[in-house]
Amino acid sequence: MLKLIRKIKFLYIILFLLFSLSIFSQSNTKFVVILDAGHGGKDPGNSYNGFIEKEIALKTALKLEKYLKKEKDIDVIHTRKTDVFIELVDRPRKANTLHANLFVSIHCNSVKNPIPYGTETFVMGLTRSQGNLEIAKQENSVILFEKNYKQTYKGFDPKKPETLIGLKMLQEDFLDRSIQLASKIENNFINQLNRKSRGIKQTPLWVLDAAYMPSVLIELGFLSNKKEGLYLNSAAGQENMAKAIATAIISYKKEYFGSGYNKNMEQSKSKKGNATSTKEKAKNSVLEETNNKKELKVEDDGILFKVQFAAGKQNLKLVPSNFKGLKNVSVRSTKASFYKYSYGATSDYSEAKKNLKEVQSKGYSSAYIIAFKDGKNISLEEALK
């Protein structure tokens, strides 16, 4: 009997591993977006005027998936698709396991004062403004619903968000791109929906700190404001918000990864190429010559491609030992003393893709290609045109 139980357990483990590998292999071929509907189950989140945060967040996330799935090369994965309680630690863990490209957490705001209204999008940071810390306390407080949270979160106190200062901030590497995504989202709220934006804010949120990819937490609006609560609780309001967020995510993907992100496309082309006829090979040769001319034209246009692989507030010496052996590293700085590290510099896009693979082989899995024209940073999509 004991042997039978062991065999059954072993089979379950094998099936689980195969299922996990299947999900990973599918996700790894696409641009993976993790949608995290805030709260759930025994944790309702904010509740005002009969509006419940966990319900609005979930409905909006499910509508957001519908818009994102119109793009064939985007894979959408939810942290929850029903009214269940998910421990905070498991939300970014899923994203990290799948090596997702984006982590998007959806929430609703509230305060005791019924007057404030408007959207806010948060990125990871240690800003100590009292307003931001109050939001951080609310969103981090889900930890208190969990058993053994002190052990799980290693001394992090949700009532004191600033205790994150002592933790290693890997999220800093992705802060720049998180801000870019947040900016697109808030701009869409303003321009597409005529919503009031309260801006992009940095605050110590555990769920963002633990996600090792560009990540944002969106506050759709204030449930404590009855008019705004009615809008967010309506199917039309959720549809509008979902569409605006989806448009921002798709724009972000195209800017940083181009239109054809699906790696399977390249693989299928390669396989077909092995069986091409002489006529097809001749045609491919002409196409290759045309592409080479285009690449030369790119050089004439002053276009340069680099691979950005890290960013942070540390100004590191440009020596290989600081970058896992990478030699041709350059750095750009911003007014906020933020340093962006890039590898290589070429006018040949195919060469840039080779550089990207080399950087990724060193362990910088979230590296991506950036473009410059006459020394000015432009979108990849614009450069490829």
Short mmCIF file of C-alpha atoms in Angstrom, two decimals:
data_model
loop_
_atom_site.label_atom_id
_atom_site.label_comp_id
_atom_site.label_asym_id
_atom_site.label_seq_id
_atom_site.Cartn_x
_atom_site.Cartn_y
_atom_site.Cartn_z
CA MET A 1 0.00 0.00 0.00
CA LEU A 2 2.83 2.37 0.92
CA LYS A 3 4.61 1.58 -2.37
CA LEU A 4 1.42 2.34 -4.31
CA ILE A 5 1.04 5.73 -2.57
CA ARG A 6 4.68 6.56 -3.37
CA LYS A 7 4.15 5.63 -7.03
CA ILE A 8 1.05 7.81 -7.24
CA LYS A 9 2.92 10.75 -5.65
CA PHE A 10 5.80 10.23 -8.08
CA LEU A 11 3.41 10.25 -11.06
CA TYR A 12 1.80 13.45 -9.79
CA ILE A 13 5.22 15.11 -9.54
CA ILE A 14 6.14 14.01 -13.09
CA LEU A 15 2.82 15.28 -14.47
CA PHE A 16 3.25 18.59 -12.64
CA LEU A 17 6.77 19.06 -14.01
CA LEU A 18 5.65 18.23 -17.55
CA PHE A 19 2.74 20.67 -17.24
CA SER A 20 5.05 23.39 -15.87
CA LEU A 21 7.58 22.83 -18.66
CA SER A 22 4.77 22.97 -21.22
CA ILE A 23 3.56 26.32 -19.86
CA PHE A 24 7.12 27.65 -19.74
CA SER A 25 7.94 26.57 -23.30
CA GLN A 26 4.72 28.12 -24.61
CA SER A 27 5.23 31.33 -22.63
CA ASN A 28 8.90 31.59 -23.61
CA THR A 29 7.95 31.93 -27.31
CA LYS A 30 5.74 34.97 -26.73
CA PHE A 31 5.66 38.30 -25.00
CA VAL A 32 4.34 37.24 -21.58
CA VAL A 33 2.13 39.58 -19.55
CA ILE A 34 1.14 38.64 -15.99
CA LEU A 35 -2.18 40.19 -14.97
CA ASP A 36 -2.57 40.40 -11.21
CA ALA A 37 -6.12 41.21 -10.06
CA GLY A 38 -5.57 42.61 -6.56
CA HIS A 39 -6.90 40.98 -3.39
CA GLY A 40 -9.52 38.16 -3.62
CA GLY A 41 -11.22 35.55 -1.44
CA LYS A 42 -11.09 36.45 2.25
CA ASP A 43 -9.34 39.73 1.36
CA PRO A 44 -11.92 42.09 -0.23
CA GLY A 45 -9.56 45.06 -0.50
CA ASN A 46 -11.24 48.47 -0.34
CA SER A 47 -15.02 48.55 0.11
CA TYR A 48 -16.93 51.84 -0.13
CA ASN A 49 -20.47 52.76 -1.21
CA GLY A 50 -21.19 49.09 -1.95
CA PHE A 51 -18.25 48.86 -4.40
CA ILE A 52 -15.77 46.04 -3.70
CA GLU A 53 -12.19 46.32 -4.94
CA LYS A 54 -11.51 42.60 -5.45
CA GLU A 55 -14.52 42.28 -7.79
CA ILE A 56 -13.73 45.37 -9.88
CA ALA A 57 -10.05 44.42 -10.17
CA LEU A 58 -10.87 40.90 -11.38
CA LYS A 59 -13.53 41.98 -13.89
CA THR A 60 -11.17 44.61 -15.33
CA ALA A 61 -8.29 42.11 -15.57
CA LEU A 62 -10.46 39.60 -17.45
CA LYS A 63 -11.59 42.31 -19.89
CA LEU A 64 -7.97 43.42 -20.30
CA GLU A 65 -7.03 39.86 -21.32
CA LYS A 66 -9.61 39.99 -24.11
CA TYR A 67 -7.95 43.04 -25.67
CA LEU A 68 -4.39 41.76 -25.26
CA LYS A 69 -5.22 38.42 -26.86
CA LYS A 70 -6.09 40.20 -30.09
CA GLU A 71 -2.30 40.41 -30.50
CA LYS A 72 -1.19 36.91 -31.56
CA ASP A 73 2.28 37.19 -30.03
CA ILE A 74 1.11 38.18 -26.53
CA ASP A 75 0.55 35.49 -23.92
CA VAL A 76 -1.63 36.48 -20.94
CA ILE A 77 -1.37 34.70 -17.59
CA HIS A 78 -3.47 35.59 -14.53
CA THR A 79 -2.47 35.28 -10.89
CA ARG A 80 -6.18 34.62 -10.27
CA LYS A 81 -9.21 34.25 -12.55
CA THR A 82 -11.78 33.65 -9.80
CA ASP A 83 -12.58 34.99 -6.33
CA VAL A 84 -9.77 33.21 -4.47
CA PHE A 85 -7.17 34.38 -1.97
CA ILE A 86 -3.64 34.37 -3.36
CA GLU A 87 -0.74 34.96 -1.00
CA LEU A 88 1.25 38.02 -1.95
CA VAL A 89 4.47 36.04 -2.23
CA ASP A 90 2.92 33.80 -4.92
CA ARG A 91 1.90 36.63 -7.25
CA PRO A 92 5.38 37.79 -8.38
CA ARG A 93 6.75 34.25 -7.95
CA LYS A 94 4.58 33.07 -10.85
CA ALA A 95 5.86 35.93 -13.01
CA ASN A 96 9.49 35.18 -12.12
CA THR A 97 9.11 31.44 -12.79
CA LEU A 98 7.76 32.12 -16.29
CA HIS A 99 10.36 34.84 -16.99
CA ALA A 100 7.48 37.17 -17.89
CA ASN A 101 8.06 40.41 -19.77
CA LEU A 102 5.60 42.50 -17.73
CA PHE A 103 3.82 42.32 -14.38
CA VAL A 104 0.64 44.42 -14.18
CA SER A 105 -1.25 44.59 -10.87
CA ILE A 106 -4.76 46.09 -10.84
CA HIS A 107 -6.32 47.77 -7.79
CA CYS A 108 -8.79 50.46 -6.67
CA ASN A 109 -8.05 53.29 -4.28
CA SER A 110 -9.99 54.72 -1.32
CA VAL A 111 -9.59 57.28 1.45
CA LYS A 112 -11.84 58.54 4.26
CA ASN A 113 -12.45 61.78 2.37
CA PRO A 114 -15.12 61.22 -0.35
CA ILE A 115 -13.82 64.04 -2.58
CA PRO A 116 -10.48 62.77 -4.09
CA TYR A 117 -10.70 61.02 -7.46
CA GLY A 118 -8.48 60.02 -10.36
CA THR A 119 -6.07 57.33 -11.51
CA GLU A 120 -2.57 56.60 -10.25
CA THR A 121 0.08 54.17 -11.47
CA PHE A 122 2.80 53.07 -9.08
CA VAL A 123 6.28 51.75 -9.74
CA MET A 124 8.74 50.40 -7.20
CA GLY A 125 10.60 53.04 -5.21
CA LEU A 126 11.44 54.29 -1.76
CA THR A 127 9.73 57.67 -1.91
CA ARG A 128 8.75 58.62 1.63
CA SER A 129 5.89 61.05 0.98
CA GLN A 130 3.13 60.41 3.49
CA GLY A 131 0.45 59.92 0.82
CA ASN A 132 2.47 57.29 -1.02
CA LEU A 133 3.30 55.44 2.20
CA GLU A 134 -0.41 55.28 3.08
CA ILE A 135 -1.12 53.60 -0.27
CA ALA A 136 1.78 51.21 0.32
CA LYS A 137 0.38 50.27 3.74
CA GLN A 138 -3.02 49.48 2.22
CA GLU A 139 -1.67 47.32 -0.61
CA ASN A 140 0.98 45.58 1.50
CA SER A 141 -1.52 44.78 4.28
CA VAL A 142 -2.73 41.66 2.42
CA ILE A 143 0.30 39.98 4.03
CA LEU A 144 -1.51 40.08 7.38
CA PHE A 145 -4.07 37.57 6.04
CA GLU A 146 -1.33 34.98 5.62
CA LYS A 147 -0.03 32.47 8.14
CA ASN A 148 3.63 32.79 9.16
CA TYR A 149 3.98 36.05 7.23
CA LYS A 150 6.89 37.13 9.43
CA GLN A 151 8.90 34.13 8.29
CA THR A 152 7.77 34.32 4.66
CA TYR A 153 8.62 38.00 4.26
CA LYS A 154 11.74 37.91 6.44
CA GLY A 155 11.01 40.79 8.77
CA PHE A 156 9.22 43.06 6.32
CA ASP A 157 6.53 44.98 8.20
CA PRO A 158 3.55 45.95 5.94
CA LYS A 159 2.75 48.80 8.35
CA LYS A 160 6.23 50.19 7.78
CA PRO A 161 6.86 50.04 4.01
CA GLU A 162 10.18 51.81 4.43
CA THR A 163 11.60 48.55 5.89
CA LEU A 164 12.06 47.52 2.24
CA ILE A 165 15.07 49.85 2.20
CA GLY A 166 17.17 47.10 3.76
CA LEU A 167 16.28 44.57 1.04
CA LYS A 168 18.15 44.06 -2.22
CA MET A 169 16.34 46.09 -4.87
CA LEU A 170 16.64 44.01 -8.03
CA GLN A 171 13.57 45.87 -9.27
CA GLU A 172 15.80 48.93 -9.71
CA ASP A 173 17.15 47.30 -12.87
CA PHE A 174 13.72 47.57 -14.42
CA LEU A 175 12.63 50.91 -12.97
CA ASP A 176 13.22 52.86 -16.15
CA ARG A 177 10.98 50.62 -18.26
CA SER A 178 8.36 50.43 -15.50
CA ILE A 179 8.14 54.22 -15.62
CA GLN A 180 7.83 54.14 -19.42
CA LEU A 181 4.90 51.70 -19.21
CA ALA A 182 3.27 53.67 -16.37
CA SER A 183 3.56 56.83 -18.47
CA LYS A 184 1.79 55.21 -21.42
CA ILE A 185 -1.01 53.94 -19.17
CA GLU A 186 -1.64 57.30 -17.51
CA ASN A 187 -1.46 59.14 -20.84
CA ASN A 188 -4.14 56.82 -22.22
CA PHE A 189 -6.37 57.45 -19.21
CA ILE A 190 -6.08 61.19 -19.91
CA ASN A 191 -6.22 61.24 -23.73
CA GLN A 192 -8.55 58.32 -24.46
CA LEU A 193 -10.90 58.44 -21.50
CA ASN A 194 -10.63 62.04 -20.29
CA ARG A 195 -9.92 60.73 -16.79
CA LYS A 196 -8.08 62.77 -14.17
CA SER A 197 -4.56 61.41 -13.67
CA ARG A 198 -2.87 61.84 -10.32
CA GLY A 199 0.38 60.82 -11.96
CA ILE A 200 3.07 58.17 -11.74
CA LYS A 201 4.42 57.53 -8.25
CA GLN A 202 7.19 55.54 -6.64
CA THR A 203 6.52 53.78 -3.37
CA PRO A 204 7.73 50.66 -1.52
CA LEU A 205 5.26 47.97 -2.62
CA TRP A 206 6.35 44.41 -1.83
CA VAL A 207 4.64 42.86 -4.86
CA LEU A 208 6.58 45.14 -7.24
CA ASP A 209 9.90 44.75 -5.45
CA ALA A 210 9.67 40.96 -5.73
CA ALA A 211 8.88 40.93 -9.48
CA TYR A 212 12.08 40.67 -11.51
CA MET A 213 10.77 42.44 -14.59
CA PRO A 214 9.20 45.82 -15.45
CA SER A 215 6.11 46.05 -13.26
CA VAL A 216 3.37 48.50 -12.37
CA LEU A 217 0.48 48.69 -9.91
CA ILE A 218 -2.53 50.57 -11.29
CA GLU A 219 -5.05 52.28 -9.02
CA LEU A 220 -8.09 52.59 -11.32
CA GLY A 221 -9.71 55.27 -9.17
CA PHE A 222 -11.31 55.96 -5.78
CA LEU A 223 -14.20 53.79 -4.60
CA SER A 224 -14.65 56.31 -1.79
CA ASN A 225 -15.73 58.83 -4.44
CA LYS A 226 -19.29 57.70 -5.29
CA LYS A 227 -19.29 59.02 -8.86
CA GLU A 228 -15.97 57.40 -9.69
CA GLY A 229 -16.97 54.21 -7.87
CA LEU A 230 -20.10 53.95 -10.04
CA TYR A 231 -17.97 54.30 -13.16
CA LEU A 232 -15.45 51.65 -12.10
CA ASN A 233 -18.20 49.29 -10.97
CA SER A 234 -19.95 49.49 -14.36
CA ALA A 235 -19.25 47.11 -17.25
CA ALA A 236 -18.65 50.11 -19.56
CA GLY A 237 -16.15 51.69 -17.15
CA GLN A 238 -14.22 48.43 -16.78
CA GLU A 239 -14.25 47.94 -20.55
CA ASN A 240 -12.88 51.44 -21.13
CA MET A 241 -10.15 51.10 -18.51
CA ALA A 242 -9.13 47.67 -19.81
CA LYS A 243 -8.86 48.94 -23.39
CA ALA A 244 -6.72 51.94 -22.35
CA ILE A 245 -4.33 49.70 -20.38
CA ALA A 246 -4.15 47.16 -23.22
CA THR A 247 -3.30 49.87 -25.75
CA ALA A 248 -0.46 51.04 -23.49
CA ILE A 249 0.94 47.51 -23.07
CA ILE A 250 0.82 46.84 -26.82
CA SER A 251 2.52 50.18 -27.52
CA TYR A 252 5.21 49.34 -24.96
CA LYS A 253 5.80 45.92 -26.53
CA LYS A 254 6.14 47.40 -30.03
CA GLU A 255 8.49 50.12 -28.84
CA TYR A 256 10.88 47.83 -26.98
CA PHE A 257 10.48 44.52 -28.80
CA GLY A 258 9.15 45.40 -32.27
CA SER A 259 6.03 43.98 -33.90
CA GLY A 260 7.17 40.40 -34.53
CA TYR A 261 8.23 39.15 -31.11
CA ASN A 262 7.26 35.48 -31.58
CA LYS A 263 10.45 33.42 -31.61
CA ASN A 264 8.55 30.50 -33.22
CA MET A 265 8.30 32.55 -36.41
CA GLU A 266 12.08 32.62 -36.76
CA GLN A 267 12.34 28.92 -35.91
CA SER A 268 9.67 27.93 -38.44
CA LYS A 269 11.34 30.03 -41.12
CA SER A 270 14.64 28.30 -40.37
CA LYS A 271 13.05 24.83 -40.68
CA LYS A 272 11.34 25.74 -43.94
CA GLY A 273 14.63 27.07 -45.25
CA ASN A 274 16.24 23.63 -45.01
CA ALA A 275 13.73 22.25 -47.51
CA THR A 276 13.59 25.14 -49.98
CA SER A 277 13.83 24.58 -53.71
CA THR A 278 16.58 26.04 -55.90
CA LYS A 279 14.11 28.66 -57.14
CA GLU A 280 13.24 29.64 -53.57
CA LYS A 281 16.92 29.83 -52.64
CA ALA A 282 17.54 32.19 -55.53
CA LYS A 283 14.62 34.31 -54.37
CA ASN A 284 15.99 34.31 -50.80
CA SER A 285 19.38 35.37 -52.14
CA VAL A 286 17.80 38.43 -53.81
CA LEU A 287 15.93 39.23 -50.58
CA GLU A 288 19.15 38.91 -48.59
CA GLU A 289 20.92 41.30 -50.97
CA THR A 290 18.02 43.76 -50.60
CA ASN A 291 18.20 43.48 -46.80
CA ASN A 292 21.95 44.14 -46.89
CA LYS A 293 21.31 47.32 -48.87
CA LYS A 294 18.70 48.36 -46.30
CA GLU A 295 21.22 47.79 -43.52
CA LEU A 296 23.74 49.98 -45.35
CA LYS A 297 21.01 52.64 -45.68
CA VAL A 298 20.39 52.35 -41.93
CA GLU A 299 24.04 53.18 -41.35
CA ASP A 300 23.74 56.17 -43.67
CA ASP A 301 20.74 57.36 -41.67
CA GLY A 302 22.83 57.52 -38.50
CA ILE A 303 21.00 54.63 -36.78
CA LEU A 304 22.78 52.69 -34.05
CA PHE A 305 21.52 49.64 -32.15
CA LYS A 306 22.65 48.72 -28.62
CA VAL A 307 21.55 46.14 -26.08
CA GLN A 308 20.40 47.60 -22.76
CA PHE A 309 20.76 45.02 -20.00
CA ALA A 310 20.86 46.85 -16.67
CA ALA A 311 19.90 50.12 -14.99
CA GLY A 312 20.21 51.50 -11.51
CA LYS A 313 21.50 54.24 -9.26
CA GLN A 314 25.02 52.80 -9.02
CA ASN A 315 27.64 54.34 -11.30
CA LEU A 316 29.76 51.27 -12.00
CA LYS A 317 33.21 51.26 -13.60
CA LEU A 318 33.01 50.01 -17.18
CA VAL A 319 35.20 46.97 -16.64
CA PRO A 320 34.23 43.39 -17.67
CA SER A 321 34.36 42.11 -14.07
CA ASN A 322 31.36 44.32 -13.23
CA PHE A 323 29.26 42.94 -16.10
CA LYS A 324 29.86 39.17 -16.12
CA GLY A 325 32.70 39.45 -18.61
CA LEU A 326 31.03 41.77 -21.13
CA LYS A 327 33.64 44.12 -22.59
CA ASN A 328 32.00 46.61 -24.94
CA VAL A 329 29.78 48.27 -22.30
CA SER A 330 28.65 51.90 -22.34
CA VAL A 331 26.58 53.91 -19.88
CA ARG A 332 24.01 56.72 -20.15
CA SER A 333 22.85 58.80 -17.22
CA THR A 334 19.67 60.76 -16.58
CA LYS A 335 19.04 63.93 -14.61
CA ALA A 336 17.85 61.80 -11.68
CA SER A 337 21.31 60.16 -11.42
CA PHE A 338 19.99 56.96 -12.97
CA TYR A 339 22.51 54.90 -14.97
CA LYS A 340 21.61 52.72 -17.98
CA TYR A 341 24.13 50.12 -19.13
CA SER A 342 24.29 48.91 -22.74
CA TYR A 343 26.37 46.44 -24.71
CA GLY A 344 27.69 46.82 -28.24
CA ALA A 345 26.98 49.45 -30.88
CA THR A 346 26.13 48.53 -34.46
CA SER A 347 24.14 49.84 -37.41
CA ASP A 348 23.34 46.25 -38.42
CA TYR A 349 20.12 45.03 -36.78
CA SER A 350 21.00 41.36 -37.34
CA GLU A 351 24.28 41.99 -35.52
CA ALA A 352 22.35 43.64 -32.69
CA LYS A 353 20.24 40.48 -32.36
CA LYS A 354 23.44 38.43 -32.03
CA ASN A 355 24.62 40.86 -29.35
CA LEU A 356 21.31 40.40 -27.54
CA LYS A 357 21.78 36.61 -27.48
CA GLU A 358 25.31 37.03 -26.13
CA VAL A 359 24.11 39.31 -23.33
CA GLN A 360 21.26 36.94 -22.46
CA SER A 361 23.70 34.02 -22.35
CA LYS A 362 25.52 35.88 -19.56
CA GLY A 363 22.38 35.78 -17.43
CA TYR A 364 20.78 39.13 -18.35
CA SER A 365 17.53 37.49 -19.46
CA SER A 366 15.53 40.72 -19.60
CA ALA A 367 17.97 42.55 -21.91
CA TYR A 368 16.50 44.23 -24.99
CA ILE A 369 17.60 46.15 -28.08
CA ILE A 370 17.46 49.95 -28.10
CA ALA A 371 18.02 52.35 -30.98
CA PHE A 372 19.58 55.77 -31.51
CA LYS A 373 19.47 58.23 -34.38
CA ASP A 374 22.19 60.87 -34.45
CA GLY A 375 22.84 60.17 -30.77
CA LYS A 376 19.19 60.53 -29.75
CA ASN A 377 17.29 57.57 -28.24
CA ILE A 378 14.38 56.56 -30.51
CA SER A 379 11.92 53.64 -30.47
CA LEU A 380 13.01 50.35 -32.03
CA GLU A 381 9.94 50.43 -34.25
CA GLU A 382 10.91 53.85 -35.61
CA ALA A 383 14.49 52.70 -36.26
CA LEU A 384 13.38 49.60 -38.17
CA LYS A 385 11.08 51.64 -40.42
#
